Amino acid sequence: MPRGRVVNGDGVLLLTARDLQARRKLSGSTVVATMMSNMGVEIALRNAGIRMLRANVGDKYVLEEMLKNGARLLGGEQSGAYYFSATAMRRLATVC
């Protein structure tokens, strides 16, 4: 029987941001999420010293916000789409 647990997109974004921050690889200590992201994620990120910016829903808007505000490494959507580099707009991962 399979083991594991389902973690939504906000949870994966939080875990990824904390890991990158701990390894000093999170550009500007900033991530971009969408208006749909949970307020609890924003609070948890803030407590970890990470600023969360909000963009409209859609990859175009997340990537625009990443470029505009220097959050060049990490952006994501609650749906499970993650953007690991705003300078290479094709770098998109969906965790299934």
CSV table of C-alpha atoms in Angstrom, one decimal:
chain,number,residue,atom,x,y,z
A,1,MET,CA,0.0,0.0,0.0
A,2,PRO,CA,1.4,3.5,-0.9
A,3,ARG,CA,2.6,5.7,1.9
A,4,GLY,CA,2.9,9.4,2.1
A,5,ARG,CA,0.6,12.4,2.5
A,6,VAL,CA,-0.8,15.0,0.3
A,7,VAL,CA,0.7,18.5,0.8
A,8,ASN,CA,-1.0,21.3,-1.1
A,9,GLY,CA,0.9,23.9,-3.2
A,10,ASP,CA,1.1,26.4,-0.4
A,11,GLY,CA,2.8,23.8,1.8
A,12,VAL,CA,5.3,22.9,-0.8
A,13,LEU,CA,6.1,26.6,-1.4
A,14,LEU,CA,6.6,27.1,2.3
A,15,LEU,CA,8.9,24.1,2.7
A,16,THR,CA,10.9,25.0,-0.4
A,17,ALA,CA,11.3,28.6,0.6
A,18,ARG,CA,12.5,27.6,4.1
A,19,ASP,CA,15.0,25.2,2.7
A,20,LEU,CA,16.4,27.7,0.2
A,21,GLN,CA,16.6,30.4,2.9
A,22,ALA,CA,18.4,28.0,5.2
A,23,ARG,CA,21.0,27.4,2.5
A,24,ARG,CA,21.2,31.1,1.7
A,25,LYS,CA,20.0,30.6,-1.8
A,26,LEU,CA,16.7,32.5,-1.7
A,27,SER,CA,17.1,35.7,-3.8
A,28,GLY,CA,16.2,38.7,-1.7
A,29,SER,CA,14.6,36.5,1.0
A,30,THR,CA,11.4,36.9,-1.1
A,31,VAL,CA,8.9,34.6,-2.8
A,32,VAL,CA,5.9,35.3,-5.0
A,33,ALA,CA,2.6,33.6,-4.5
A,34,THR,CA,-0.9,34.3,-5.7
A,35,MET,CA,-3.9,36.0,-4.2
A,36,MET,CA,-5.3,32.5,-3.6
A,37,SER,CA,-2.4,31.5,-1.2
A,38,ASN,CA,-3.3,30.9,2.4
A,39,MET,CA,-2.7,33.7,4.9
A,40,GLY,CA,-1.1,31.1,7.2
A,41,VAL,CA,1.6,30.5,4.7
A,42,GLU,CA,2.4,34.2,4.6
A,43,ILE,CA,2.7,34.3,8.4
A,44,ALA,CA,4.9,31.2,8.5
A,45,LEU,CA,7.2,32.7,5.8
A,46,ARG,CA,7.4,36.0,7.7
A,47,ASN,CA,8.3,34.2,10.9
A,48,ALA,CA,11.1,32.5,8.9
A,49,GLY,CA,12.4,35.9,7.7
A,50,ILE,CA,10.9,35.5,4.2
A,51,ARG,CA,8.8,38.2,2.5
A,52,MET,CA,5.9,36.9,0.4
A,53,LEU,CA,4.5,39.1,-2.4
A,54,ARG,CA,1.1,38.4,-3.9
A,55,ALA,CA,0.3,38.4,-7.6
A,56,ASN,CA,-2.8,37.7,-9.6
A,57,VAL,CA,-3.6,34.1,-10.4
A,58,GLY,CA,-1.7,32.8,-13.4
A,59,ASP,CA,1.9,32.0,-14.3
A,60,LYS,CA,2.2,35.2,-16.3
A,61,TYR,CA,1.4,37.4,-13.2
A,62,VAL,CA,3.6,35.4,-10.9
A,63,LEU,CA,6.6,35.6,-13.2
A,64,GLU,CA,6.0,39.4,-13.8
A,65,GLU,CA,6.0,40.0,-10.1
A,66,MET,CA,9.2,37.9,-9.6
A,67,LEU,CA,10.9,40.0,-12.2
A,68,LYS,CA,9.6,43.3,-11.0
A,69,ASN,CA,10.5,42.8,-7.3
A,70,GLY,CA,13.8,40.8,-7.4
A,71,ALA,CA,12.3,37.5,-6.3
A,72,ARG,CA,14.2,35.9,-9.0
A,73,LEU,CA,14.4,32.4,-7.6
A,74,LEU,CA,11.0,31.2,-6.3
A,75,GLY,CA,7.4,31.7,-7.1
A,76,GLY,CA,4.4,29.4,-7.0
A,77,GLU,CA,0.7,28.9,-7.1
A,78,GLN,CA,-1.6,27.0,-4.8
A,79,SER,CA,-2.4,24.7,-7.7
A,80,GLY,CA,1.1,23.2,-7.5
A,81,ALA,CA,2.9,25.2,-10.2
A,82,TYR,CA,6.4,26.4,-9.1
A,83,TYR,CA,8.7,28.8,-10.8
A,84,PHE,CA,12.4,28.4,-9.8
A,85,SER,CA,13.9,31.1,-11.9
A,86,ALA,CA,12.3,34.2,-13.3
A,87,THR,CA,15.2,34.6,-15.7
A,88,ALA,CA,14.5,31.3,-17.5
A,89,MET,CA,10.7,31.5,-17.9
A,90,ARG,CA,10.4,27.9,-19.1
A,91,ARG,CA,11.6,26.5,-15.7
A,92,LEU,CA,8.2,25.3,-14.5
A,93,ALA,CA,7.6,22.3,-12.3
A,94,THR,CA,4.4,20.8,-11.2
A,95,VAL,CA,4.6,18.4,-8.3
A,96,CYS,CA,2.3,15.4,-8.6
